[in-house]
mmCIF file of C-alpha atoms in Angstrom:
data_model
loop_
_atom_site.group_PDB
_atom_site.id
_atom_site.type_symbol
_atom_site.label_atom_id
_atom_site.label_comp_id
_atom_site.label_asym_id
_atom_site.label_seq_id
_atom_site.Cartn_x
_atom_site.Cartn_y
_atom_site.Cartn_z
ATOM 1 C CA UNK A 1 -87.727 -22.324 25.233
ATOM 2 C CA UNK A 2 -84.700 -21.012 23.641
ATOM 3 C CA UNK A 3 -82.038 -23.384 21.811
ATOM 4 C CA UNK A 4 -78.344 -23.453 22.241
ATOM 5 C CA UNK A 5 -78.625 -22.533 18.346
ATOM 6 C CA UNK A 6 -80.223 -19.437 19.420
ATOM 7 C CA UNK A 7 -78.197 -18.031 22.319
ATOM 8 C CA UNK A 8 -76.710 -14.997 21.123
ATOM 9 C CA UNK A 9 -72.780 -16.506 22.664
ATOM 10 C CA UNK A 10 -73.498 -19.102 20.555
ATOM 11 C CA UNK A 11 -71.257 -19.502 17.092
ATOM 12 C CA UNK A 12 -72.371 -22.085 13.994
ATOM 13 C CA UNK A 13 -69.584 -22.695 11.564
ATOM 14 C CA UNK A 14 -70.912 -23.414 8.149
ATOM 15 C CA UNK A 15 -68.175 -25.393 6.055
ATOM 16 C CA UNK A 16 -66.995 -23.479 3.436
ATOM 17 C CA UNK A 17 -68.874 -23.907 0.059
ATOM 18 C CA UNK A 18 -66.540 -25.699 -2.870
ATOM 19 C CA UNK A 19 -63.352 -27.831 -2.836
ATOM 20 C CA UNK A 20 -60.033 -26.503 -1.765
ATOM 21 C CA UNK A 21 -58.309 -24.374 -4.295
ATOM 22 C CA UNK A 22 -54.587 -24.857 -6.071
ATOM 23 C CA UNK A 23 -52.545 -22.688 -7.684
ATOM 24 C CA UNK A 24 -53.929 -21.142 -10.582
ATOM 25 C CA UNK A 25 -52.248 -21.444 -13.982
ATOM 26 C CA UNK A 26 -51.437 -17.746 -14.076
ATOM 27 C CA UNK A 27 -49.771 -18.354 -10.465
ATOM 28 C CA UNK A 28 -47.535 -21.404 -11.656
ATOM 29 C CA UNK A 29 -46.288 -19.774 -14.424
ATOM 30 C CA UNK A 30 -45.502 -16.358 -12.387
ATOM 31 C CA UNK A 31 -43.327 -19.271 -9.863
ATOM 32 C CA UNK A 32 -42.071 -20.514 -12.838
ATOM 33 C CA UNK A 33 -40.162 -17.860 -14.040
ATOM 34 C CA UNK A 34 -38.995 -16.645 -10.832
ATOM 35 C CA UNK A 35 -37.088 -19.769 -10.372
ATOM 36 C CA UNK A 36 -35.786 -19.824 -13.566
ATOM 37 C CA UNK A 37 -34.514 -16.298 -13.253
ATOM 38 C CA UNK A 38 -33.056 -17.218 -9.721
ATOM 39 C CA UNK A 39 -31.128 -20.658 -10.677
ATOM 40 C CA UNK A 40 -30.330 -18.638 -13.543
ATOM 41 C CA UNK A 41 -28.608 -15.949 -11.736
ATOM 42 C CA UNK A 42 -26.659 -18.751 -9.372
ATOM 43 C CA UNK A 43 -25.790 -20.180 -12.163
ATOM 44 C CA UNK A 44 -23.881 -16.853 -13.713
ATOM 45 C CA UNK A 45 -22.471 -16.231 -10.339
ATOM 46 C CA UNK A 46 -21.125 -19.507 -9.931
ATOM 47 C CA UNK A 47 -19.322 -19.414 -13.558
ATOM 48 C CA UNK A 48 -17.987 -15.717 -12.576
ATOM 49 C CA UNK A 49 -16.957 -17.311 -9.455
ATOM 50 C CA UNK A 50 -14.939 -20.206 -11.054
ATOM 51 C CA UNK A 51 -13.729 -17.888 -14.251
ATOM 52 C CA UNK A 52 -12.267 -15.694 -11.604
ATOM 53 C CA UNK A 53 -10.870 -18.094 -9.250
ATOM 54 C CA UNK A 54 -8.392 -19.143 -12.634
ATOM 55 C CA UNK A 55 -7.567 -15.843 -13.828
ATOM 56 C CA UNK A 56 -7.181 -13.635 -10.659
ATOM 57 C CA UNK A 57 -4.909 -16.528 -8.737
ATOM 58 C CA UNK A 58 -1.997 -17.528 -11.030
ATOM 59 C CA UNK A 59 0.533 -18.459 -9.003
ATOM 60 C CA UNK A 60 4.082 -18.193 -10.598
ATOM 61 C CA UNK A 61 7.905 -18.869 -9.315
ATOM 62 C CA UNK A 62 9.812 -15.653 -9.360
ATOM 63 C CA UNK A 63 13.367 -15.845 -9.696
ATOM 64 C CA UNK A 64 14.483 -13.295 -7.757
ATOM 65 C CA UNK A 65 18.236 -14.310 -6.956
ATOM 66 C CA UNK A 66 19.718 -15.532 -3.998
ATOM 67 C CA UNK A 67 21.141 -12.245 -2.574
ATOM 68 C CA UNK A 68 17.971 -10.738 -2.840
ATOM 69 C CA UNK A 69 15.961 -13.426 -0.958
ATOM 70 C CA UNK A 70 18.345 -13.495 1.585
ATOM 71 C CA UNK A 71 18.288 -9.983 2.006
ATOM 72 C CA UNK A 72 14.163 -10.077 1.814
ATOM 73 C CA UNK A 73 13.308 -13.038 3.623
ATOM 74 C CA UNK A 74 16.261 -14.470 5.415
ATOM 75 C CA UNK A 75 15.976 -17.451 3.509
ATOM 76 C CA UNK A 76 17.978 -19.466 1.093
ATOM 77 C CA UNK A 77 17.421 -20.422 -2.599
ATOM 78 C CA UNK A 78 16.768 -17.541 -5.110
ATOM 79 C CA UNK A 79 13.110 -18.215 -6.404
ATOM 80 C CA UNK A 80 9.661 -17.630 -4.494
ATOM 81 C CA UNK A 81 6.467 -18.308 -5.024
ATOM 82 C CA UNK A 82 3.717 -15.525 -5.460
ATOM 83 C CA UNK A 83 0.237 -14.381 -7.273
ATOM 84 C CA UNK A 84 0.145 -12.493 -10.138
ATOM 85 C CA UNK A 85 -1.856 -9.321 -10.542
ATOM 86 C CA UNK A 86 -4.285 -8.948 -10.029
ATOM 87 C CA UNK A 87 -5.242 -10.590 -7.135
ATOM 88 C CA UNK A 88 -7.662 -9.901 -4.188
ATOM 89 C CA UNK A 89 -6.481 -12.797 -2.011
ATOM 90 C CA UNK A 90 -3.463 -10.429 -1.173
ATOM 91 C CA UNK A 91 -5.389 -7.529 0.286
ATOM 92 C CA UNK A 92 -5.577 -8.313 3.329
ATOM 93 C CA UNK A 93 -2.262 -8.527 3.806
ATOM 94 C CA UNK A 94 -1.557 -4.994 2.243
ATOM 95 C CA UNK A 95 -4.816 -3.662 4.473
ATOM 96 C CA UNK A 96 -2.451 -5.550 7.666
ATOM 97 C CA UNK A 97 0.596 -3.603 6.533
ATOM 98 C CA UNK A 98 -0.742 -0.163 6.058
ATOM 99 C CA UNK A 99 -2.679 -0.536 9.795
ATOM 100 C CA UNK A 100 1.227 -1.347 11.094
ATOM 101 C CA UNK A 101 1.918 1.803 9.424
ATOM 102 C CA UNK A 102 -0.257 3.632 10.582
ATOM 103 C CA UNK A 103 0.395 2.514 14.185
ATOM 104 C CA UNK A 104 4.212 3.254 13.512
ATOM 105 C CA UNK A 105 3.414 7.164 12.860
ATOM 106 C CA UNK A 106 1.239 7.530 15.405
ATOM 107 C CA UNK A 107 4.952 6.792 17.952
ATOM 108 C CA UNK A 108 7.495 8.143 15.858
ATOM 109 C CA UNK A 109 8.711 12.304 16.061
ATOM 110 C CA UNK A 110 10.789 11.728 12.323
ATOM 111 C CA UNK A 111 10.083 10.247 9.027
ATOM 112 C CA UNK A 112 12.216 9.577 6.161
ATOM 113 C CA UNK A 113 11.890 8.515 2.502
ATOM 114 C CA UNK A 114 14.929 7.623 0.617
ATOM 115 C CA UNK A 115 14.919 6.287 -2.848
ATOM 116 C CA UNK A 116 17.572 3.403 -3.673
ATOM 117 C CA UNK A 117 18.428 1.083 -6.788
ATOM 118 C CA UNK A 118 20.635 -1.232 -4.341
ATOM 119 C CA UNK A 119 19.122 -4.016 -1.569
ATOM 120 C CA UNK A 120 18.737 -2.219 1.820
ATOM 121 C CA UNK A 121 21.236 -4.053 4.795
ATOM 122 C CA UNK A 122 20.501 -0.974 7.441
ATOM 123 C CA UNK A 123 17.579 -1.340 9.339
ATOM 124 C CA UNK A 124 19.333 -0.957 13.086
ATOM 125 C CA UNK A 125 17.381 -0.556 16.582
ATOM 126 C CA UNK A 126 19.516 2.632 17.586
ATOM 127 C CA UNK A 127 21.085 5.426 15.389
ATOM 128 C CA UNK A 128 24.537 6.928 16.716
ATOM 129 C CA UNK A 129 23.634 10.820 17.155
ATOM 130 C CA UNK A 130 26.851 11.818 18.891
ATOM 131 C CA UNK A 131 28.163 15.376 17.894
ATOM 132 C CA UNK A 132 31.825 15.206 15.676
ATOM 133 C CA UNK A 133 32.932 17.641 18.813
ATOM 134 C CA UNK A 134 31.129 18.301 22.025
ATOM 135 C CA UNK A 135 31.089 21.795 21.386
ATOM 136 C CA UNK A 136 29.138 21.377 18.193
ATOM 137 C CA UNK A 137 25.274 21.266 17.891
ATOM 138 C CA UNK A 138 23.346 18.308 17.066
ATOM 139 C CA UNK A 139 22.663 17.361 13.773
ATOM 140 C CA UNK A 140 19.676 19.367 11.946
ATOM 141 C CA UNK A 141 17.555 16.457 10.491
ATOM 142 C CA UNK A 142 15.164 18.669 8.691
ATOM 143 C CA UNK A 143 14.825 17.236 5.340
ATOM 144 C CA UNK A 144 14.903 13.721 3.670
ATOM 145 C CA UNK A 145 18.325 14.867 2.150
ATOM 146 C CA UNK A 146 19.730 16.134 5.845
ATOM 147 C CA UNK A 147 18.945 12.555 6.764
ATOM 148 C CA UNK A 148 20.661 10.668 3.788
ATOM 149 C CA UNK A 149 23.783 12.569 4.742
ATOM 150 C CA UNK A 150 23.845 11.572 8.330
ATOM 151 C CA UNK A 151 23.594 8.011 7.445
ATOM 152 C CA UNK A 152 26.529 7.811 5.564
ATOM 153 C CA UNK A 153 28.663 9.231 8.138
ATOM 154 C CA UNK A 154 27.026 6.693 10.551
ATOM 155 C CA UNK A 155 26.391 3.684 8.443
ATOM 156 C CA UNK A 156 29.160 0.825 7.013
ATOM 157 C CA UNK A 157 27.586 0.940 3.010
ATOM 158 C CA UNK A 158 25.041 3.427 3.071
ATOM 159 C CA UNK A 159 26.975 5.097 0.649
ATOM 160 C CA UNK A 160 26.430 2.398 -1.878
ATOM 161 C CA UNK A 161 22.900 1.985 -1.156
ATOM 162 C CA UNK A 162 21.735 5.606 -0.875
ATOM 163 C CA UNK A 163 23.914 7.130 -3.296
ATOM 164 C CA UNK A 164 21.218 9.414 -4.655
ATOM 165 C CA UNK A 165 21.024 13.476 -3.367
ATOM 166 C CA UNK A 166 16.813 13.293 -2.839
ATOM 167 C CA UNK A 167 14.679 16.567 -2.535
ATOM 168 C CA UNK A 168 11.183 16.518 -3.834
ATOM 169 C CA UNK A 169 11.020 13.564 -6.279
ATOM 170 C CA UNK A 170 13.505 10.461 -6.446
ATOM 171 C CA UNK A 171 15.359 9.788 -9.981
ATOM 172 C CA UNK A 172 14.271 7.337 -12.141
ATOM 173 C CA UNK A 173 17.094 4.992 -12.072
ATOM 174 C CA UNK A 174 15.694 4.502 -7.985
ATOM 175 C CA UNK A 175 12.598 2.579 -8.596
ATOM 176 C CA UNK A 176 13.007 1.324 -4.378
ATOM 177 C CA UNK A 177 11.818 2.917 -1.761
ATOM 178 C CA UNK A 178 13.398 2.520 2.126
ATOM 179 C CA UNK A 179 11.333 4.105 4.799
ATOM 180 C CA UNK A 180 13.055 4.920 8.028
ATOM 181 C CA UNK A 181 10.681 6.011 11.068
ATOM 182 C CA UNK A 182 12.732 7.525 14.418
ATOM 183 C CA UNK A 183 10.938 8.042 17.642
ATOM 184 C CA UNK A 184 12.015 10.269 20.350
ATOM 185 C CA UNK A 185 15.629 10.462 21.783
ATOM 186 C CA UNK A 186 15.628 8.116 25.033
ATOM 187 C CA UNK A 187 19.108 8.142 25.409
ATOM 188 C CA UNK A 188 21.602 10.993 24.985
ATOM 189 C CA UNK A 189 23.902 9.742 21.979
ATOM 190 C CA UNK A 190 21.426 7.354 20.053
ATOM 191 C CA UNK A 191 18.089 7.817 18.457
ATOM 192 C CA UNK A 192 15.374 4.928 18.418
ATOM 193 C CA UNK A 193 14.195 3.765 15.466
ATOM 194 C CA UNK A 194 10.605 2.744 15.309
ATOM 195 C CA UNK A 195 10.351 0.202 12.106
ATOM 196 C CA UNK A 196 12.071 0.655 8.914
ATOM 197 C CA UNK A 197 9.927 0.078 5.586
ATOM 198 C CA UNK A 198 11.474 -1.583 2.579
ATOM 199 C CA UNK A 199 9.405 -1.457 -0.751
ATOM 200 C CA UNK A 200 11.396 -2.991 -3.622
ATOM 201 C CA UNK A 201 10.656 -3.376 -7.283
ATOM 202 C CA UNK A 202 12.487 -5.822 -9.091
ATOM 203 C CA UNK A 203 13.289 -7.515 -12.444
ATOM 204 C CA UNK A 204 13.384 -11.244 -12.094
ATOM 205 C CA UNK A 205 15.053 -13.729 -14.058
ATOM 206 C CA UNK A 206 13.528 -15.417 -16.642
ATOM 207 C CA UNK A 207 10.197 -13.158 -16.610
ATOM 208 C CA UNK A 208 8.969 -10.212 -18.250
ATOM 209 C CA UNK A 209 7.257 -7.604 -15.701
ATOM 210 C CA UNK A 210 8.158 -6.358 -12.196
ATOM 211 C CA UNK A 211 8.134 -8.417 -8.845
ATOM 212 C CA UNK A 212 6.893 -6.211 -5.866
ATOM 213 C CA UNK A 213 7.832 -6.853 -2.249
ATOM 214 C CA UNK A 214 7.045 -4.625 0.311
ATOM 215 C CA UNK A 215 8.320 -4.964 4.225
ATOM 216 C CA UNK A 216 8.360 -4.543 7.551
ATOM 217 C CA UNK A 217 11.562 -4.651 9.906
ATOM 218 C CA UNK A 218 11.499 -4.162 13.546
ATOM 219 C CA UNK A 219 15.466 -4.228 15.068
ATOM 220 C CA UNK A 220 16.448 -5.806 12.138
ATOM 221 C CA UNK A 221 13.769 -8.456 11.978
ATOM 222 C CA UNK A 222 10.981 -9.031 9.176
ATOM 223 C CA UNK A 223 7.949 -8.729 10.984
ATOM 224 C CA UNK A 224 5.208 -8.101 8.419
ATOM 225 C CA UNK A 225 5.006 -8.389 4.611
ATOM 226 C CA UNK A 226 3.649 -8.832 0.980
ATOM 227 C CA UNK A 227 4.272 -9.147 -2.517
ATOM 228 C CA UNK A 228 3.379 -9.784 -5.905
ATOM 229 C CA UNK A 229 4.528 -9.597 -9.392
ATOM 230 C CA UNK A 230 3.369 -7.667 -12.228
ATOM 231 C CA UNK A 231 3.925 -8.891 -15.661
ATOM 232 C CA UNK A 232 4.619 -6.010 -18.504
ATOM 233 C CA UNK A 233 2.154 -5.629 -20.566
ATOM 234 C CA UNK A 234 2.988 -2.409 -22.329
ATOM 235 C CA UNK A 235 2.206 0.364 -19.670
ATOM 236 C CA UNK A 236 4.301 2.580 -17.825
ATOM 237 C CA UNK A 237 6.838 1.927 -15.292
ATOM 238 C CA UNK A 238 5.706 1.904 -11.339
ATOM 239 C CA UNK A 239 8.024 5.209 -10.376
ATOM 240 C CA UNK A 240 8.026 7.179 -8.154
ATOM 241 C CA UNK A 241 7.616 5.801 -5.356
ATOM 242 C CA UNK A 242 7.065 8.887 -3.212
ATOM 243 C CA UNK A 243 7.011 12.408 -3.731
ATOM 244 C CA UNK A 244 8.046 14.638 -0.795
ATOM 245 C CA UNK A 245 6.288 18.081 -0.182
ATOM 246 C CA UNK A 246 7.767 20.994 1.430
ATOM 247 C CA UNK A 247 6.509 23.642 3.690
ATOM 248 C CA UNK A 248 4.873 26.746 2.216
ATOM 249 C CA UNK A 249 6.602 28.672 3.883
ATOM 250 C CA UNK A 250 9.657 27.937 2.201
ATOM 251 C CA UNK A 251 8.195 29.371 -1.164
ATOM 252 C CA UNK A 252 9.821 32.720 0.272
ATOM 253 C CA UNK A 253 12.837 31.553 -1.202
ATOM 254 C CA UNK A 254 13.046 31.238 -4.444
ATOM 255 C CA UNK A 255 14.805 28.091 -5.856
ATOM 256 C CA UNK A 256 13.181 27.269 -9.649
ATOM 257 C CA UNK A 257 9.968 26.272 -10.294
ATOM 258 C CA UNK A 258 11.255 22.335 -10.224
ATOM 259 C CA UNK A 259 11.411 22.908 -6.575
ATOM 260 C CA UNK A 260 9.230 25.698 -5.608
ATOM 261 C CA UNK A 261 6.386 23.759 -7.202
ATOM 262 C CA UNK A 262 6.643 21.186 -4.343
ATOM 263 C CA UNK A 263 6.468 23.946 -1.434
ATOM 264 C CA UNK A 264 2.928 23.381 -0.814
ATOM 265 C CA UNK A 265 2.234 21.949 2.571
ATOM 266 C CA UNK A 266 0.119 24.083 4.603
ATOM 267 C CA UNK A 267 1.332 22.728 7.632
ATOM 268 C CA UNK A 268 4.460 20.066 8.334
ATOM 269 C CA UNK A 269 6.138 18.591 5.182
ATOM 270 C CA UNK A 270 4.738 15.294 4.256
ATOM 271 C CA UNK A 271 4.877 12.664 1.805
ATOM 272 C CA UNK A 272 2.409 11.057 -1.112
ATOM 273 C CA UNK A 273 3.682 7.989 -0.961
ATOM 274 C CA UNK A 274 2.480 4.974 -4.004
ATOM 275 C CA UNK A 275 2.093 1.519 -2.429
ATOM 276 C CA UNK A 276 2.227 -1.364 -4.926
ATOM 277 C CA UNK A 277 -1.660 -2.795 -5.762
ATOM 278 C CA UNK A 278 -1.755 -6.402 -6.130
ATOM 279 C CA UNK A 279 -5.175 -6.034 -7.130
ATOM 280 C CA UNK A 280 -4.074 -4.271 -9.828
ATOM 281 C CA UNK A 281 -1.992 -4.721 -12.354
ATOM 282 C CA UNK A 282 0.181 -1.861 -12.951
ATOM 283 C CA UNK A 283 2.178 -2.513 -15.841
ATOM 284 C CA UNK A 284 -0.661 -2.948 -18.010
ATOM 285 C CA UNK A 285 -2.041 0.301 -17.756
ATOM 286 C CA UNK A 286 -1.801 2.170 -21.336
ATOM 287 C CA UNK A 287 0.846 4.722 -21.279
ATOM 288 C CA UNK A 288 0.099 8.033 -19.635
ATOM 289 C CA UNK A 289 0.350 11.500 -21.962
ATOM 290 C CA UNK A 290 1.484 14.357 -20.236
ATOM 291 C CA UNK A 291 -1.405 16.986 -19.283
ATOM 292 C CA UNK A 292 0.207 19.055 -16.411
ATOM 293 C CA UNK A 293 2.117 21.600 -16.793
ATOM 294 C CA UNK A 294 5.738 21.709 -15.268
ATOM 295 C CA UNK A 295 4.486 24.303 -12.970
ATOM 296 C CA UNK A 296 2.081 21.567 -11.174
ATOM 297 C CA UNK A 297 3.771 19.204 -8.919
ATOM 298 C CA UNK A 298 1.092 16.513 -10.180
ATOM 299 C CA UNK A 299 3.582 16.617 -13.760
ATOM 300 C CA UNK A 300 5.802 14.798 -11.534
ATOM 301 C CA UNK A 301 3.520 11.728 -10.437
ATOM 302 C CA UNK A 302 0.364 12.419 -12.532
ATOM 303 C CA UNK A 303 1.820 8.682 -14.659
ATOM 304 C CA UNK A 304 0.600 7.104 -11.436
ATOM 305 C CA UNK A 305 -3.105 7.545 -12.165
ATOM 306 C CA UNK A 306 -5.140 4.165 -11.697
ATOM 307 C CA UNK A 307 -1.615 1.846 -11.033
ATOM 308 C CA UNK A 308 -2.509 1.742 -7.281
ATOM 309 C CA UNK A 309 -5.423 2.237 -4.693
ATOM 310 C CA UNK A 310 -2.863 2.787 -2.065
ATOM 311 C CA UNK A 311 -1.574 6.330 -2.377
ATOM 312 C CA UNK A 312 -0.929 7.309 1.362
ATOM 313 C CA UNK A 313 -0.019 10.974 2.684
ATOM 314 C CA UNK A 314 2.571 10.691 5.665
ATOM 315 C CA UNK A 315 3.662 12.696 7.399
ATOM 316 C CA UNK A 316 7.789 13.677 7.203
ATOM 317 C CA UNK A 317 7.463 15.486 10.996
ATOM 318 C CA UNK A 318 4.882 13.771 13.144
ATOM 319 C CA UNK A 319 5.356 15.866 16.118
ATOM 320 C CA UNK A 320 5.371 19.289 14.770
#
């Protein structure tokens, strides 16, 4: 007679010989270390962390006088509060800006940079474009210049505020920037206006360095916004502010290598525009030495190497 033992279906489970092993001392110093190098790496992050969170978030009161703050920020008083760069906590409100830019091309047929020293008060819904007699053609807006002069025979004080003849690169006595996007004609005798962009660079009282405010206005309303302020530390000047490129096709004419240098643009004229970096502090960049020639339109802008991460192409003529 066969056993239950026996029956081939049938398993015996021996128990296994020994005690029950621990770690070996090989294996608990090998832990060891790993958690020593882990809390020590927290520990390094967590110092970088706090280090940081002192030194990249100074908040400082700019006095920026009262006109200007009104003008900015419809607001009274004449100081604001604001980070110094750098700073990564403003980002996203530079990242929010540039999408509203973007958007802003995508509708508008005309775009205009014009430099300025003085605060900006034109930033209408509608431009007048009514002929000076009905048998004469509409304006030509062709050129950043073409546009200037049309706005001070429309405008009450553009004169005062855009004072400066702009081709290819503003002066350096214009350190502000206005930007003025127009979308297509709706109505016979006014043009829209799509948003007008106001970056300004200022000296504040009482502080050594450069406060930066860049805007948004719809109809004459501040819509979207940022700033920061940039204390000197021995580097160049933030200028320019934009550099406007013309057709290549105009290089058939010959105007000077100043100007012909800038005739370029394979296709539409467009603009490199320089966007103030809160992340980075300009004005503590060494100072630049010259390496292009004058022939290169770079000579002209090459000084803005490393101030900014926002350098933005745009176009001048959307729809062509």
């Amino acid at each position: 007679m066969k056993t239950a033992s026996s029956h081939p279906d049938s398993v015996r489970v021996r128990p296994f010989p020994g005690r029950a092993r621990g770690f070996t001392f090989v294996e608990m110093l090998v832990a060891i270390s790993m958690s020593a190098i882990f809390l020590g790496a927290a520990a390094l992050i967590y110092q970088s962390i706090s280090v940081n969170s002192k030194r990249l978030t100074t908040v400082v009161e700019v006095d920026i006088g009262s006109g200007a703050k009104l003008n900015f920020y419809d607001q009274g008083g004449s100081t604001v509060r604001t980070y110094s760069a750098p700073n990564y906590g403003r980002l996203a409100q530079v990242q929010n800006l540039k999408e509203k830019l973007r958007g802003d091309l995508e509708k508008s047929e005309s775009v205009f940079c014009l430099p300025r020293s003085q605060l900006n008060t034109i930033r209408p819904e509608f431009l007048d474009y009514t002929a000076p007699d009905p048998a004469d053609e509409k304006l030509n807006l062709d050129s950043p210049e073409a546009f200037r002069q049309y706005l001070l025979t429309i405008e009450t004080g553009a004169a005062a505020i855009f004072d400066d003849p702009i081709r290819n690169v503003p002066s350096a006595a214009k350190p502000s920037t206005t930007i003025f996007l127009l979308g297509p004609q709706t109505e016979a005798e006014f043009i829209r206006v799509v948003a007008v962009y106001d970056i300004d660079l200022i000296v504040p009282t009482g502080l050594d360095g450069i406060y930066a405010s860049v805007r948004r206005y719809k109809n004459g309303s501040l819509t979207d916004y940022y700033d920061a302020f940039f204390a000197n530390e021995g580097g160049d000047a933030f200028r320019p502010g934009f550099v406007a490129f013309e057709s290549e096709k105009r290089a058939a004419k010959n105007e000077g290598v100043a100007i012909d240098r800038f005739k370029v643009a394979p296709g539409a004229p467009f603009y490199l525009l320089f966007l103030p970096d809160p992340s980075i502090n300009a004005l503590a960049k060494a100072p630049w030495t010259a390496a292009d020639p004058a022939t290169s339109p770079r000579q002209a802008y090459e000084q803005m190497a490393g101030k900014t991460s926002f350098v933005m192409p745009i176009p001048m003529f959307p729809a062509l």
